[in-house]
Structure formats: structure tokens, C-alpha cells
Short mmCIF file of C-alpha atoms in Angstrom, two decimals:
data_model
loop_
_atom_site.label_atom_id
_atom_site.label_comp_id
_atom_site.label_asym_id
_atom_site.label_seq_id
_atom_site.Cartn_x
_atom_site.Cartn_y
_atom_site.Cartn_z
CA GLY A 1 137.85 1.40 40.19
CA PHE A 2 138.79 0.68 43.79
CA ILE A 3 136.92 -2.65 43.80
CA MET A 4 138.50 -3.63 40.48
CA ASP A 5 141.99 -2.98 41.89
CA TYR A 6 141.38 -4.33 45.38
CA GLU A 7 139.75 -7.59 44.28
CA ASN A 8 141.65 -7.87 40.98
CA ILE A 9 138.46 -8.27 38.92
CA ASP A 10 137.07 -6.74 35.73
CA PHE A 11 134.42 -4.02 35.49
CA PRO A 12 131.29 -6.25 35.18
CA ALA A 13 132.41 -8.34 38.16
CA ALA A 14 133.01 -5.17 40.18
CA VAL A 15 129.48 -3.96 39.37
CA GLU A 16 128.11 -7.37 40.47
CA SER A 17 130.13 -7.17 43.68
CA LEU A 18 128.85 -3.70 44.57
CA ALA A 19 125.26 -4.63 43.67
CA ALA A 20 125.44 -7.72 45.91
CA MET A 21 126.47 -5.53 48.86
CA VAL A 22 123.22 -3.59 48.69
CA GLY A 23 121.01 -6.45 47.52
CA LEU A 24 120.38 -5.36 43.93
CA ASP A 25 120.08 -7.28 40.68
CA VAL A 26 122.20 -5.95 37.81
CA PRO A 27 120.10 -5.36 34.66
CA ARG A 28 121.69 -6.92 31.59
CA GLU A 29 121.49 -6.47 27.86
CA GLU A 30 121.07 -10.03 26.68
CA THR A 31 122.75 -10.53 23.33
CA GLY A 32 124.28 -13.44 21.49
CA GLY A 33 124.18 -17.11 22.38
CA ASN A 34 124.63 -16.60 26.11
CA SER A 35 121.21 -14.98 26.62
CA ASN A 36 119.28 -18.26 26.68
CA LEU A 37 121.81 -19.80 29.06
CA GLN A 38 121.61 -16.77 31.36
CA ARG A 39 117.81 -16.91 31.37
CA GLN A 40 117.93 -20.64 32.11
CA ARG A 41 120.32 -20.18 35.04
CA LYS A 42 118.27 -17.30 36.43
CA SER A 43 115.09 -19.37 36.15
CA GLN A 44 116.74 -22.34 37.92
CA ALA A 45 118.04 -20.11 40.72
CA GLN A 46 114.62 -18.48 41.17
CA SER A 47 112.93 -21.89 41.41
CA LEU A 48 115.40 -22.83 44.16
CA TYR A 49 114.76 -19.57 46.06
CA ASP A 50 111.03 -20.26 45.82
CA VAL A 51 111.26 -23.84 47.10
CA LEU A 52 113.64 -22.79 49.91
CA ALA A 53 111.20 -20.05 50.98
CA TRP A 54 108.42 -22.67 51.01
CA THR A 55 110.65 -24.98 53.09
CA ALA A 56 111.43 -22.22 55.59
CA HIS A 57 107.70 -21.59 56.02
CA HIS A 58 107.11 -25.33 56.50
CA PHE A 59 109.70 -25.52 59.31
CA GLN A 60 108.29 -22.40 60.98
CA MET A 61 104.79 -23.92 60.94
CA GLN A 62 106.13 -27.13 62.53
CA LEU A 63 107.46 -25.05 65.43
CA ARG A 64 103.96 -23.66 65.93
CA GLN A 65 101.75 -26.65 65.18
CA HIS A 66 103.53 -30.02 65.38
CA SER A 67 102.55 -32.39 68.19
CA ASN A 68 106.23 -32.54 69.27
CA LYS A 69 106.73 -28.76 69.19
CA THR A 70 107.11 -28.55 73.00
CA GLN A 71 110.50 -30.27 72.75
CA ALA A 72 111.78 -27.55 70.42
CA ILE A 73 110.11 -24.63 72.22
CA ASP A 74 111.51 -25.77 75.58
CA TYR A 75 115.00 -25.96 74.11
CA LEU A 76 114.77 -22.40 72.76
CA LYS A 77 113.36 -21.09 76.05
CA ASN A 78 116.13 -22.83 78.00
CA ARG A 79 118.65 -21.04 75.79
CA GLY A 80 116.94 -17.76 76.70
CA LEU A 81 115.34 -16.99 73.34
CA SER A 82 112.15 -14.98 73.06
CA GLY A 83 109.43 -15.56 70.51
CA GLU A 84 110.29 -12.23 68.88
CA VAL A 85 113.91 -13.24 68.21
CA ALA A 86 112.81 -16.64 66.91
CA ARG A 87 110.40 -14.86 64.56
CA ASP A 88 112.94 -12.30 63.34
CA PHE A 89 115.44 -15.04 62.46
CA GLY A 90 112.75 -17.31 61.00
CA ILE A 91 113.71 -20.17 63.33
CA GLY A 92 111.79 -23.40 62.71
CA TYR A 93 111.63 -27.05 63.67
CA ALA A 94 112.21 -30.29 61.80
CA PRO A 95 110.26 -32.93 63.75
CA PRO A 96 111.29 -36.59 64.15
CA GLY A 97 110.65 -38.79 61.13
CA TRP A 98 112.19 -39.49 57.76
CA ASP A 99 109.59 -37.99 55.43
CA ASN A 100 107.80 -35.01 57.00
CA LEU A 101 108.99 -32.56 54.34
CA LEU A 102 108.46 -35.12 51.59
CA LEU A 103 104.84 -35.67 52.70
CA ALA A 104 104.29 -31.90 52.88
CA THR A 105 104.93 -31.64 49.13
CA ASP A 106 101.92 -33.90 48.59
CA GLU A 107 99.72 -31.84 50.92
CA SER A 108 100.69 -28.51 49.34
CA ASP A 109 99.97 -29.79 45.85
CA LYS A 110 96.56 -31.16 46.87
CA SER A 111 95.65 -27.76 48.26
CA ASP A 112 96.26 -26.01 44.94
CA LYS A 113 95.01 -28.95 42.83
CA SER A 114 98.35 -29.49 41.13
CA ASP A 115 99.10 -32.76 39.41
CA ASP A 116 101.70 -35.40 40.18
CA LYS A 117 104.12 -33.87 37.67
CA THR A 118 104.19 -30.63 39.68
CA ARG A 119 104.91 -32.56 42.85
CA GLN A 120 107.76 -34.43 41.17
CA GLN A 121 109.22 -31.12 40.03
CA LYS A 122 109.09 -29.81 43.59
CA ILE A 123 110.78 -32.97 44.88
CA THR A 124 113.53 -32.54 42.28
CA GLN A 125 113.99 -28.90 43.35
CA LEU A 126 114.12 -29.93 47.01
CA GLU A 127 116.81 -32.48 46.16
CA THR A 128 118.82 -29.86 44.25
CA ALA A 129 118.40 -27.46 47.20
CA GLY A 130 119.77 -30.14 49.54
CA MET A 131 116.55 -30.65 51.49
CA LEU A 132 115.87 -34.20 50.32
CA VAL A 133 118.42 -37.00 49.97
CA LYS A 134 117.98 -39.68 47.31
CA LYS A 135 118.41 -43.31 48.31
CA GLU A 136 119.85 -46.05 46.09
CA ASN A 137 116.35 -47.36 45.36
CA GLY A 138 115.24 -43.94 44.09
CA ASP A 139 113.18 -42.97 47.14
CA PHE A 140 113.87 -39.82 49.14
CA TYR A 141 114.21 -38.93 52.81
CA ASP A 142 114.43 -35.60 54.69
CA ARG A 143 117.92 -34.27 55.36
CA PHE A 144 116.86 -32.43 58.53
CA ARG A 145 115.15 -34.45 61.28
CA GLU A 146 114.54 -33.63 64.96
CA ARG A 147 116.45 -30.38 64.82
CA ILE A 148 116.00 -26.68 65.49
CA ILE A 149 116.22 -25.07 62.04
CA PHE A 150 118.02 -21.80 61.29
CA PRO A 151 117.41 -20.31 57.81
CA ILE A 152 120.55 -18.87 56.21
CA ARG A 153 119.86 -15.73 54.17
CA ASP A 154 121.84 -13.93 51.49
CA ASN A 155 122.41 -10.16 51.23
CA ARG A 156 118.91 -9.70 49.80
CA GLY A 157 117.23 -11.67 52.59
CA ARG A 158 116.46 -14.71 50.43
CA VAL A 159 116.72 -18.10 52.14
CA ILE A 160 119.60 -19.94 50.47
CA ALA A 161 120.21 -22.80 52.94
CA PHE A 162 119.56 -24.07 56.46
CA GLY A 163 121.47 -25.06 59.56
CA GLY A 164 120.03 -27.57 62.01
CA ARG A 165 120.88 -27.99 65.71
CA VAL A 166 120.14 -31.47 67.09
CA LEU A 167 117.75 -31.85 70.05
CA ASN A 168 119.10 -35.15 71.31
CA ASP A 169 122.52 -36.82 71.46
CA ASP A 170 122.73 -37.57 67.72
CA LYS A 171 125.77 -36.58 65.73
CA PRO A 172 126.61 -34.26 64.17
CA LYS A 173 125.39 -31.65 66.63
CA TYR A 174 125.08 -29.12 63.80
CA LEU A 175 124.14 -29.99 60.24
CA ASN A 176 124.27 -27.59 57.28
CA SER A 177 122.73 -27.71 53.84
CA PRO A 178 125.17 -29.07 51.25
CA GLU A 179 126.66 -26.91 48.50
CA THR A 180 124.02 -26.01 45.90
CA PRO A 181 123.76 -23.64 42.90
CA VAL A 182 122.63 -20.87 45.31
CA PHE A 183 124.66 -21.76 48.43
CA HIS A 184 128.44 -21.81 48.86
CA LYS A 185 129.26 -22.42 52.51
CA GLN A 186 132.70 -20.80 52.57
CA ARG A 187 131.30 -17.54 51.18
CA GLU A 188 128.33 -17.00 53.51
CA LEU A 189 127.97 -15.62 57.04
CA TYR A 190 125.01 -16.41 59.26
CA GLY A 191 123.37 -13.30 60.66
CA LEU A 192 124.93 -10.76 58.28
CA TYR A 193 121.60 -9.91 56.64
CA GLU A 194 119.95 -9.50 60.06
CA ALA A 195 122.87 -7.38 61.34
CA ARG A 196 122.63 -5.05 58.33
CA LYS A 197 118.87 -4.80 58.79
CA ALA A 198 119.20 -3.92 62.49
CA ASN A 199 122.01 -1.36 62.08
CA ARG A 200 122.03 1.55 59.66
CA GLN A 201 125.80 1.67 60.09
CA LEU A 202 127.96 -1.25 61.27
CA ASP A 203 130.77 0.25 63.34
CA TYR A 204 132.16 -3.26 63.74
CA LEU A 205 131.14 -6.89 63.34
CA LEU A 206 131.54 -9.54 66.00
CA MET A 207 132.42 -12.99 64.65
CA VAL A 208 131.22 -15.84 66.86
CA GLU A 209 131.08 -19.60 66.45
CA GLY A 210 127.53 -20.67 65.67
CA TYR A 211 123.86 -19.94 65.07
CA MET A 212 122.85 -20.00 68.73
CA ASP A 213 125.65 -17.58 69.62
CA VAL A 214 124.33 -15.06 67.08
CA VAL A 215 120.69 -15.26 68.15
CA SER A 216 121.56 -15.34 71.88
CA LEU A 217 123.54 -12.11 71.50
CA VAL A 218 120.62 -10.49 69.69
CA GLN A 219 118.43 -11.47 72.64
CA PHE A 220 120.65 -9.25 74.79
CA GLY A 221 120.72 -6.32 72.38
CA ILE A 222 123.97 -7.13 70.55
CA THR A 223 122.77 -7.03 66.94
CA ASN A 224 126.06 -6.99 65.02
CA ALA A 225 127.19 -10.62 65.35
CA VAL A 226 127.84 -13.06 62.51
CA ALA A 227 128.99 -16.69 62.39
CA THR A 228 130.75 -18.89 59.89
CA LEU A 229 128.78 -21.97 58.87
CA GLY A 230 130.75 -24.72 60.56
CA THR A 231 133.90 -23.86 58.60
CA ALA A 232 137.10 -22.02 59.41
CA SER A 233 136.96 -18.34 58.53
CA SER A 234 138.23 -17.79 55.00
CA ILE A 235 139.48 -14.95 52.83
CA TYR A 236 135.97 -14.85 51.31
CA HIS A 237 134.42 -14.26 54.74
CA LEU A 238 136.89 -11.45 55.46
CA GLU A 239 136.31 -9.81 52.08
CA LYS A 240 132.56 -9.89 52.70
CA ILE A 241 132.92 -8.49 56.23
CA PHE A 242 135.19 -5.62 55.18
CA ARG A 243 132.70 -4.54 52.53
CA HIS A 244 130.35 -3.66 55.38
CA THR A 245 132.64 -2.45 58.15
CA SER A 246 136.28 -1.55 58.75
CA LYS A 247 136.53 -3.33 62.11
CA LEU A 248 136.14 -7.00 63.03
CA VAL A 249 136.21 -8.46 66.55
CA VAL A 250 136.77 -12.23 66.65
CA CYS A 251 135.17 -13.88 69.63
#
């Protein structure tokens, strides 16, 4: 009742809101003509979560194995980050080149003996997830290149997008995933999932500017920091924050 009054929403939306806070799916009785549409949307969202999880793993492996990995590792070390913090936040690396991720779709499909149709489906999903950009001639190129990669997670810990910090003088310095069916930039906070995981109770949240600020603070034992994703803080951010704590410190 409080959520319904406070957010001016109906009962089902209030249940969804409360479930999202604790990372639960709401079971539904599917009746009428909307059931097929709901199943279709859920299936599309799940396919995007799957391909984003695969992408996160790909970037993490590049940080460990790519011939240029020293460039990225040196940057993280110079910023004072340990391997443990990089692991806990799933930090990865997008190496130089226009088609590293695109080529990885071919390699992954060869390993499980999938056909070309499966690869095309994955490419389409990667485009929908904002990982690949389509050129006028129909070819694709990687959105993230030569950047430190920060996975952005939702309340349930699912990767929903990425932020990339450039390693040279290219602009923009920070690049985010575009808006997608599973990612809405003005409604998400980087580090909130990790802060909730590290603290049984959040006495307060510390809002800082960017990804590196959040992970650098964690390196020094401050595990309750969050950051907006390159946008001004919005009413949606504040509503999300005050569902988890009654005190916010803006840094």
C-alpha cells in the first residue's frame, strides 16, 4: 500500500517494484491474448541477457589473454586496482580493432558446431544489445574498441550493458551501451548490485561520478558507492536509491 501511494502506481506495478528490489521474478497467470506476447518479450529479454553474459566473458578473457593486455593491465594497476577488485566487478578489455567481438561469434559457433544461421542470430542479438553497430552496407563493427570495459548489472546481477573507458586520447573518454530493451540509462546505477552484495544493510549510499570512482573506493574498503551512467542524476535514480537506504551522500 505504501509503494502504491508513494509511487502513484497500481497493485501489480507495486508488486513488480518490490520484487525488483530483491531480485525476484513475479510469477504470472497467463490468460487471454497477452500471454503469447508476454512469453515472446520474456524470451527476447532472456536471449539478450544470455548474449550480454557471453560478451562480458569475452571481454574478461581479452584482459587475461590478448596480446595487448599489458596496456589495459598497466592502466588498472596505475589506478591502484587489484586483481580481486577487477574480478569482483567483472572488468574486461576491448582490444584495438573493428571486429574482435564479431570474429568471436564465429569462433564460438565453430566450437559448438553450430551453423551459420545460429551465428547470424547471435549477431542480430549483439546488435540489439548495442554491442555491434550496423554500417550502411550491411556489415557490422564492434562498438567498444581499445577500452577498459565495465559490465553494468541490474538488481539480480545480470549484465544489462557496458561502459568503456578509453586507453588513449580518443573521444569520448567514456562510452556507454545505447538504450536497449533491457537497459535504460537514466534508471540504472553502476555499482548498486555490488554495494548490496557487499553490505547486508546500507546505512547510506555515496553517489560519485564514474565507474573508476566506484571501483577505486572499493579498493580502499568503501563498498557503498554508486555512479550514474554519464547522465545527470534523475528522479528515477533517487527513487531507486531510497528503496535501499534512507541516506544519500553526493560526492
